[in-house]
Every structure is written in structure tokens, then in C-alpha cells.
Coordinates of C-alpha atoms in Angstrom, one line a residue:
M17 CA 85.8 0.0 205.3
V18 CA 85.8 0.2 201.5
F19 CA 83.6 -2.5 199.8
N20 CA 83.4 -2.7 196.2
K21 CA 79.8 -3.7 194.7
V22 CA 80.4 -5.9 191.4
E23 CA 77.9 -7.3 189.0
G24 CA 77.2 -10.6 190.1
N25 CA 76.0 -13.3 192.3
V26 CA 77.0 -16.9 193.5
T27 CA 79.2 -17.2 190.7
A28 CA 81.2 -13.8 191.1
A29 CA 83.8 -15.7 193.2
R30 CA 86.7 -17.5 191.7
G31 CA 85.9 -21.2 190.8
F32 CA 82.2 -21.2 190.9
S33 CA 79.9 -21.9 188.5
A34 CA 75.7 -22.3 188.0
A35 CA 72.9 -23.0 186.3
G36 CA 69.1 -22.8 186.4
I37 CA 66.6 -24.6 184.1
H38 CA 63.0 -25.8 183.8
C39 CA 62.6 -29.1 184.3
G40 CA 59.0 -29.7 185.0
I41 CA 57.9 -29.9 188.7
K42 CA 56.3 -26.1 187.9
K43 CA 54.3 -25.6 184.8
N44 CA 56.6 -23.3 183.0
K45 CA 58.9 -21.6 185.0
K46 CA 62.7 -22.3 185.8
D47 CA 62.2 -24.9 188.7
L48 CA 65.9 -26.4 189.4
A49 CA 69.2 -24.5 190.3
L50 CA 72.7 -26.3 190.9
I51 CA 75.8 -24.2 192.1
Y52 CA 79.1 -25.8 191.9
S53 CA 82.8 -25.3 193.3
E54 CA 85.4 -26.7 190.7
V55 CA 87.6 -27.2 194.0
P56 CA 86.6 -28.7 197.4
A57 CA 85.2 -25.9 199.8
K58 CA 84.6 -25.3 203.4
A59 CA 81.0 -25.4 204.2
A60 CA 78.4 -23.7 206.8
G61 CA 74.7 -23.6 207.3
T62 CA 72.2 -22.4 209.4
Y63 CA 68.5 -24.1 209.1
T64 CA 64.9 -23.2 209.9
K65 CA 64.1 -24.0 213.9
N66 CA 60.4 -24.8 212.7
R67 CA 59.7 -28.4 214.4
F68 CA 58.4 -29.7 210.8
Q69 CA 61.8 -30.0 209.2
A70 CA 61.4 -30.9 205.6
A71 CA 63.6 -33.9 204.0
P72 CA 66.4 -31.8 202.1
V73 CA 67.1 -29.7 205.5
I74 CA 67.4 -33.1 207.6
V75 CA 69.7 -34.5 204.7
S76 CA 72.0 -31.1 204.3
R77 CA 72.6 -30.8 208.0
E78 CA 73.8 -34.4 207.7
N79 CA 75.8 -34.0 204.8
L80 CA 77.3 -30.6 206.1
Q81 CA 78.4 -32.0 209.5
N82 CA 82.1 -32.0 208.5
G83 CA 82.2 -28.5 207.1
K84 CA 82.8 -29.4 203.5
A85 CA 80.3 -29.2 200.3
R86 CA 80.8 -28.6 196.6
A87 CA 77.4 -28.3 195.3
V88 CA 74.3 -27.4 196.4
I89 CA 70.9 -28.6 194.2
C90 CA 67.7 -26.8 194.6
N91 CA 64.2 -27.4 193.4
S92 CA 61.4 -25.1 193.5
G93 CA 57.7 -25.9 193.2
N94 CA 57.7 -28.8 195.7
A95 CA 59.0 -28.5 199.4
N96 CA 59.5 -32.3 199.9
A97 CA 58.5 -31.6 203.5
C98 CA 55.9 -33.9 205.7
S99 CA 57.1 -36.5 203.1
G100 CA 58.3 -39.2 205.5
E101 CA 60.7 -41.7 204.8
Q102 CA 60.1 -41.6 201.1
G103 CA 61.0 -37.9 201.2
L104 CA 64.2 -38.6 202.7
Q105 CA 65.1 -40.9 200.2
D106 CA 64.2 -38.6 197.3
A107 CA 66.4 -35.9 198.9
R108 CA 69.4 -38.4 199.1
R109 CA 68.6 -39.4 195.7
M110 CA 68.7 -35.8 194.7
A111 CA 72.4 -35.7 196.3
A112 CA 73.5 -39.0 195.0
L113 CA 72.5 -38.2 191.2
T114 CA 74.1 -34.6 191.7
A115 CA 77.3 -36.1 192.9
E116 CA 77.4 -38.7 190.0
M117 CA 77.1 -36.0 187.4
L118 CA 79.7 -33.8 188.7
S119 CA 82.1 -36.9 190.2
I120 CA 82.1 -35.8 193.8
D121 CA 80.9 -37.4 196.8
P122 CA 77.4 -37.4 197.8
G123 CA 78.2 -35.9 201.2
E124 CA 79.6 -33.0 199.7
V125 CA 75.9 -32.0 198.0
V126 CA 73.6 -29.5 199.9
V127 CA 70.1 -30.2 199.1
S128 CA 67.3 -27.7 199.1
S129 CA 63.5 -27.6 198.0
T130 CA 60.9 -25.0 198.1
G131 CA 57.3 -25.0 197.6
V132 CA 54.1 -26.7 198.3
I133 CA 54.1 -28.7 201.5
G134 CA 52.9 -32.6 201.8
Q135 CA 53.7 -33.6 198.3
Y136 CA 56.2 -36.2 196.9
L137 CA 58.9 -35.0 194.7
P138 CA 58.1 -36.0 190.8
M139 CA 61.4 -37.9 191.0
E140 CA 61.4 -39.0 187.6
I141 CA 61.2 -35.3 186.7
V142 CA 63.7 -34.4 188.8
D143 CA 66.4 -37.0 188.1
A144 CA 66.0 -35.9 184.3
G145 CA 66.3 -32.3 185.6
I146 CA 69.6 -33.0 187.5
R147 CA 71.3 -34.6 184.5
Q148 CA 70.2 -31.5 182.4
V149 CA 71.3 -28.8 185.0
A150 CA 74.6 -30.3 185.8
K151 CA 75.5 -30.2 181.9
S152 CA 74.3 -26.6 181.9
L153 CA 76.8 -25.4 184.4
S154 CA 78.4 -21.9 183.7
P155 CA 80.3 -19.0 185.2
Q156 CA 77.5 -17.1 183.5
G157 CA 74.5 -19.1 185.1
G158 CA 74.0 -17.3 188.3
P159 CA 71.1 -15.1 187.1
D160 CA 69.3 -18.7 186.1
A161 CA 69.9 -20.4 189.4
A162 CA 68.7 -17.4 191.0
E163 CA 65.2 -17.5 189.3
A164 CA 65.1 -21.0 189.4
I165 CA 64.6 -21.1 193.0
M166 CA 62.0 -18.5 193.4
T167 CA 58.1 -19.3 194.0
T168 CA 56.0 -16.6 194.9
D169 CA 58.7 -14.0 194.5
L170 CA 58.1 -11.6 191.8
I171 CA 62.0 -10.6 191.3
S172 CA 65.2 -12.6 191.8
K173 CA 67.5 -11.5 194.3
E174 CA 71.0 -11.8 194.0
V175 CA 74.3 -9.1 195.0
A176 CA 78.0 -9.3 195.1
Y177 CA 80.6 -7.5 196.6
E178 CA 84.9 -7.4 196.7
V179 CA 87.0 -6.7 199.7
E180 CA 90.7 -6.9 200.3
I181 CA 91.5 -9.4 202.6
G182 CA 95.5 -10.0 203.3
G183 CA 96.3 -8.3 200.3
E184 CA 94.1 -10.1 197.9
T185 CA 90.7 -9.4 196.5
V186 CA 88.1 -11.4 198.1
T187 CA 84.5 -11.9 196.6
V188 CA 81.3 -12.7 198.2
G189 CA 78.3 -12.8 196.4
G190 CA 74.8 -14.6 197.0
I191 CA 71.4 -15.4 195.8
A192 CA 68.2 -15.6 197.8
K193 CA 64.5 -16.4 197.6
G194 CA 61.8 -15.4 199.8
S195 CA 58.3 -13.5 199.6
G196 CA 56.0 -14.9 202.2
M197 CA 56.1 -17.2 205.3
I198 CA 59.1 -14.8 206.4
H199 CA 60.0 -14.1 209.9
P200 CA 63.0 -14.5 212.2
N201 CA 64.7 -18.2 212.9
M202 CA 64.9 -18.2 209.1
A203 CA 61.5 -18.1 207.5
T204 CA 60.2 -19.5 203.9
M205 CA 63.6 -18.3 202.6
L206 CA 66.5 -19.8 201.2
A207 CA 70.2 -18.2 200.9
F208 CA 73.1 -19.6 198.9
I209 CA 76.4 -17.6 199.4
T210 CA 79.8 -18.5 198.0
T211 CA 83.4 -16.8 198.3
D212 CA 86.9 -17.4 197.2
C213 CA 88.3 -16.3 200.8
A214 CA 90.4 -18.8 202.4
I215 CA 88.9 -19.3 206.0
S216 CA 88.5 -22.0 208.3
T217 CA 85.5 -23.9 209.0
E218 CA 85.1 -22.9 212.4
L219 CA 85.3 -19.3 211.4
L220 CA 83.3 -19.6 208.4
Q221 CA 80.2 -20.9 210.3
K222 CA 80.6 -18.4 213.4
A223 CA 80.6 -15.6 210.6
L224 CA 77.8 -16.9 208.9
K225 CA 75.6 -17.4 212.1
Y226 CA 76.7 -13.8 213.1
T227 CA 75.4 -12.2 209.9
V228 CA 72.4 -14.3 209.9
D229 CA 71.4 -13.3 213.3
R230 CA 71.5 -9.6 212.0
S231 CA 70.1 -9.9 208.5
Y232 CA 67.7 -12.7 207.8
N233 CA 66.6 -13.4 211.3
L234 CA 65.7 -9.6 211.4
I235 CA 63.1 -9.8 208.4
T236 CA 59.3 -10.2 208.7
V237 CA 56.7 -10.2 206.4
D238 CA 53.9 -11.8 208.1
G239 CA 55.4 -13.7 211.2
D240 CA 55.4 -17.4 209.5
T241 CA 58.3 -19.6 209.5
S242 CA 58.9 -22.5 207.3
T243 CA 59.8 -26.1 207.2
N244 CA 62.5 -25.7 204.3
D245 CA 64.5 -22.3 205.1
M246 CA 68.1 -22.5 205.3
A247 CA 71.2 -20.4 204.6
V248 CA 74.1 -22.1 203.3
M249 CA 77.9 -20.7 202.5
L250 CA 80.9 -22.4 200.5
A251 CA 84.4 -20.9 200.9
N252 CA 86.8 -22.6 198.4
G253 CA 89.8 -20.3 199.3
L254 CA 90.5 -19.4 195.5
A255 CA 91.2 -15.5 196.1
G256 CA 95.0 -17.0 197.7
N257 CA 94.6 -14.8 200.7
A258 CA 96.2 -16.2 203.8
E259 CA 93.7 -18.7 205.5
I260 CA 91.9 -16.9 208.2
T261 CA 92.3 -19.0 211.4
S262 CA 91.6 -16.6 214.3
E263 CA 89.4 -13.6 214.8
N264 CA 91.9 -11.0 213.9
Q265 CA 91.4 -8.1 211.3
D266 CA 91.0 -10.3 208.3
Y267 CA 88.0 -11.9 210.1
Q268 CA 86.5 -8.7 211.0
R269 CA 86.8 -7.5 207.1
F270 CA 85.1 -10.9 206.2
V271 CA 82.5 -10.7 208.5
E272 CA 81.7 -7.2 207.6
V273 CA 81.4 -7.8 203.6
L274 CA 79.7 -10.8 204.5
Q275 CA 77.0 -8.9 206.7
R276 CA 76.7 -6.5 203.6
V277 CA 75.8 -9.4 201.1
N278 CA 73.3 -10.8 203.6
T279 CA 71.7 -7.6 204.8
E280 CA 70.8 -6.8 200.9
L281 CA 69.6 -10.2 200.1
S282 CA 67.3 -10.1 203.1
Q283 CA 66.2 -6.4 202.6
K284 CA 65.3 -7.8 198.9
I285 CA 63.2 -10.3 200.4
V286 CA 61.1 -7.9 202.2
R287 CA 60.8 -5.5 199.5
D288 CA 59.6 -8.4 197.5
G289 CA 57.2 -9.2 200.3
E290 CA 53.9 -10.9 199.1
G291 CA 51.4 -8.0 198.6
A292 CA 54.0 -5.3 200.2
T293 CA 53.2 -1.9 199.4
K294 CA 55.9 -0.3 201.9
F295 CA 59.3 -1.1 203.1
L296 CA 59.3 -0.6 207.1
E297 CA 62.7 -0.3 208.6
V298 CA 62.7 -0.3 212.7
R299 CA 65.8 0.9 214.5
I300 CA 65.9 0.7 218.2
E301 CA 68.4 3.0 219.7
H302 CA 69.8 3.0 223.2
A303 CA 68.5 -0.8 223.8
A304 CA 70.0 -2.6 227.1
S305 CA 71.2 -5.4 224.7
F306 CA 70.9 -6.7 221.3
L307 CA 67.9 -9.2 222.1
D308 CA 65.8 -6.4 223.6
G309 CA 66.5 -4.4 220.7
K310 CA 65.7 -7.2 218.6
T311 CA 62.5 -8.5 220.3
L312 CA 61.1 -4.9 220.4
A313 CA 61.7 -4.2 216.6
M314 CA 60.1 -7.4 215.5
G315 CA 57.2 -6.9 217.9
I316 CA 56.5 -3.8 216.2
L317 CA 56.8 -5.3 212.7
D318 CA 54.9 -8.6 213.3
S319 CA 51.9 -6.1 214.7
N320 CA 49.2 -6.5 212.2
L321 CA 47.6 -3.5 213.6
V322 CA 50.9 -1.5 212.9
K323 CA 51.1 -3.2 209.3
T324 CA 47.8 -2.2 208.2
A325 CA 48.1 1.1 209.9
F326 CA 51.1 1.8 207.5
F327 CA 49.3 0.4 204.6
G328 CA 46.7 2.8 205.2
E329 CA 49.0 5.6 205.6
D330 CA 47.9 6.4 209.2
A331 CA 50.4 7.8 211.6
N332 CA 48.6 5.8 214.3
W333 CA 51.7 5.8 216.8
G334 CA 49.7 4.3 219.8
R335 CA 49.6 1.0 217.8
I336 CA 53.7 1.0 217.9
V337 CA 53.9 1.7 221.7
S338 CA 50.9 -1.0 222.2
A339 CA 53.0 -3.6 220.2
M340 CA 56.4 -2.9 222.3
G341 CA 54.5 -2.9 225.6
Q342 CA 53.2 -6.6 224.9
T343 CA 56.6 -7.9 224.4
D344 CA 58.6 -9.4 227.5
V345 CA 61.3 -6.5 227.4
E346 CA 61.8 -4.6 230.4
F347 CA 61.9 -0.9 229.3
Y348 CA 61.0 2.7 230.9
P349 CA 57.8 3.7 229.0
E350 CA 58.3 7.2 230.1
R351 CA 61.6 7.5 228.5
V352 CA 60.4 6.3 225.2
N353 CA 60.7 8.7 222.3
I354 CA 59.6 7.9 218.8
W355 CA 59.7 9.3 215.2
L356 CA 58.1 8.4 211.9
G357 CA 60.8 9.3 209.3
D358 CA 62.1 13.1 210.3
L359 CA 58.8 13.4 212.2
Q360 CA 58.9 12.9 216.2
V361 CA 55.4 12.0 217.5
T362 CA 56.2 10.7 221.0
K363 CA 58.5 12.4 223.9
D364 CA 59.1 10.6 227.1
G365 CA 56.1 8.3 226.3
Q366 CA 53.9 10.5 225.9
G367 CA 52.1 12.1 222.5
L368 CA 53.1 15.2 220.9
H369 CA 51.1 17.4 218.6
F370 CA 52.4 17.1 215.3
D371 CA 51.5 18.2 211.4
E372 CA 49.0 15.6 210.0
D373 CA 49.8 16.9 206.5
H374 CA 53.7 16.2 207.2
A375 CA 53.1 12.8 208.6
K376 CA 50.8 11.9 205.5
E377 CA 53.5 12.9 203.1
I378 CA 56.1 10.9 205.3
L379 CA 53.8 7.7 204.8
K380 CA 53.3 8.0 201.2
H381 CA 56.9 6.9 200.6
K382 CA 57.4 3.1 200.0
D383 CA 60.6 3.0 202.1
I384 CA 59.5 4.5 205.9
T385 CA 61.8 4.6 209.3
I386 CA 60.6 4.2 212.4
R387 CA 63.0 5.2 215.1
V388 CA 62.5 4.6 218.7
D389 CA 64.9 5.8 221.2
L390 CA 64.4 3.8 224.7
G391 CA 67.2 5.7 226.8
M392 CA 68.3 2.5 228.1
G393 CA 71.8 1.6 227.0
E394 CA 74.2 1.5 224.1
E395 CA 72.7 -0.9 221.3
T396 CA 71.5 -0.1 218.4
V397 CA 69.3 -2.7 216.6
T398 CA 67.6 -2.4 213.0
A399 CA 65.0 -4.5 211.6
W400 CA 63.0 -4.8 208.2
G401 CA 59.4 -5.5 207.5
S402 CA 56.2 -4.9 205.4
D403 CA 52.9 -3.5 205.5
L404 CA 49.6 -6.0 205.3
S405 CA 47.6 -5.5 202.4
Y406 CA 44.7 -6.6 200.7
E407 CA 46.9 -8.4 197.9
Y408 CA 48.8 -10.5 200.9
V409 CA 45.3 -12.1 201.7
T410 CA 44.6 -12.7 197.7
I411 CA 48.1 -14.5 197.0
N412 CA 48.1 -16.6 200.2
A413 CA 44.2 -17.5 199.7
S414 CA 45.0 -19.5 196.6
Y415 CA 48.7 -20.5 196.9
R416 CA 48.3 -24.1 196.0
S417 CA 46.3 -22.9 192.9

């Protein structure tokens, strides 16, 4: 299928505008973002599975129950998590004031926050910020919104693609944030995706969940999840295609372009991982099932011993097989073959003599592929992660300061 990558983000699709400003939650960086659809939109969401769910997650789940939304308001610098009834009131206040400024219903507003846990939002500052950011909306405001949702991120994350569906050009674009506390079942990450595709609410939710499971839920930086994570998608139908109401060819095209967008955003998160010096791709081939492949890939990527070996550029494949063996996946060790880049290091579960200098050259690269052939089935699962460096410890030892 042919996709066209285009310059843009959440405002690449027809009918969307955005803004990002500094309102004062953070000292001197943008900290409040707004995304808006000029017409009513279908909406879908996936959320953190952490038992401590932040107030904005609870409120957004409530608001999206009817599958409709027109705006996303997001602050950074304060998570509004573990903030009790006051936190819920503040999240609802954010939705209500955003709705007032945009002349829409409060139930059409997604609320999101990211930052330090356990502090109340400075609502006087936030209120003034919402009034300001609503007046700053622009079709060119996507980069500012992408910047405003960042916390420890070093780079903003945005992408957009076009594809033909039903004879019309459909655009899917998005922004994301995330750098640390990254792990499957969402992480300390936010993703906001927009499209002008006409699609039913049910299929929008199904497509989002399917692609999230194969993108954001297949990345890890440090094995920690968070309280605030969500991926939310708005579809306003302005592309003019016939509404997708069944899992036909148009639906498959939509899923594929959405997968491309979410995969790129998730990879950008890993590449920006706190203290990361390596981008690790683990490909589990010939697995018996998607779940088996995912479990093994994440077991490898979450192992601190594996992470530190790659940081030290040490071809210690024994740490890879050890990480696999401590999962609950049933496989035959005597069938396992492993490659680091193009260099095979094990065959039929046993180590091979290999050129250590060649291995060292492979591990000097920032991007490294670890390929594992299980010899079990037909499923291939690819996941992404990073190494563990001194810098990661430094960043997280002083996060609140």
C-alpha cells in the first residue's frame, strides 16, 4: 500500500487547529496545549492500566463514553494524579472552561495532564492559560502543541501521512510525548491523533486499540508505567469518503496508515528515551502467537542486564536467552537462533564462535536489531526499547528538581 508522508501533525487533517503556550505551570517552557476540531468528531481512547489513575484519565474516560469529542486540553508540568476529589474537580473545571471558550459541550472535551505526581494544579494559572490558548488556535499550531505536552522529552514528536480511501485523500496525523516511565499497557506517554476520515465510532475504537497494541504497547525504556497515560483519536469525517462501517478494504487501509503513524510516534518516544544511547529493535520470528512473541520481546528489552550489555557494547547474548527463559512462554530452547544485526551468535540454542571485532562494530551503532527465531509458528512480533545509561539514573534521581 502506498502512503504519502506529509509535513504536519495533529493539524494536517482537514478541520483541525491547535495551539501551545506557556501559562506558568513550568518556569519557562510551553505547558498548555489545545487541539480542536471545527466540526463534531468521533472519538476513541486507550488508557493506562496503572491502578493509580490520574483525575484527567478518569474524566476523559467518562467524557468519551459516547464516542464523541471535539477538543483536547492538556497541561504539562503537573500530573494532577493522587489528588483526590480536588483533582477531579480541577480536571472537570479544565473541561468546562475549554468548552466555554469553544462554545461546545464539556462532555466533548478530553482532559490530559502530565508531570509530577501528587501536587494540586495551580488552577488560577490554568484558568488564565485556557482562556489564552483558546484564542491562539491555528491550523499552524501543531508544533506548539507538540512542544507544550513535553516533560523530560528532548525533542517534540509529530508525524502525518496521507492515503487514498474510497477515492478520497485521507490524512492521519499525531503528536506524542514520552521519554521515561515507558512500558507496555501505556507508559508515561500521551498520544493525540487526528484524522479527517469518515469512520464509525466502533471501528475507530477497534482500529486504535489494534494499532496501540502493536506500537505504544510494544515499547519500553525502563519498565515503568504511569498514572496518566492515554492515546486519544478524533475523526471528523471531512475527507468526504463514504463512512467506513464494516471491516472492508477501506477499513484495512485506514488501519495500515494509522499503524504507520502510531509506530513512528512510538519509535520517536524510544529514541528520545531518558539517557538512551541505543535504539534496540527486537524481532521475534516464528512465534506460536502474538502474545508469546510480545512477552519474549518485552522480556528481553526490559532486562536491565540486557540493557546494560548494549550500553557497554558487549555482545553478551547469554543475557538475552536468560531473559527469554524467565518468561512464562513455552518454547523449545534447542530451536532458538539469535542474531545481533547480521551476525548469528547462537544456533539451535547453543553459542557459536563469532568475530568479536565484527560484533563490536555492530554494537557501536545507535540502532541495533536483535533477531530471535523460535522455530515454533508463523507469528512475527517486533518491539522497541533502549539501553540503560548513567544519564538515565542522573535524570531520575533529581526529577522533581
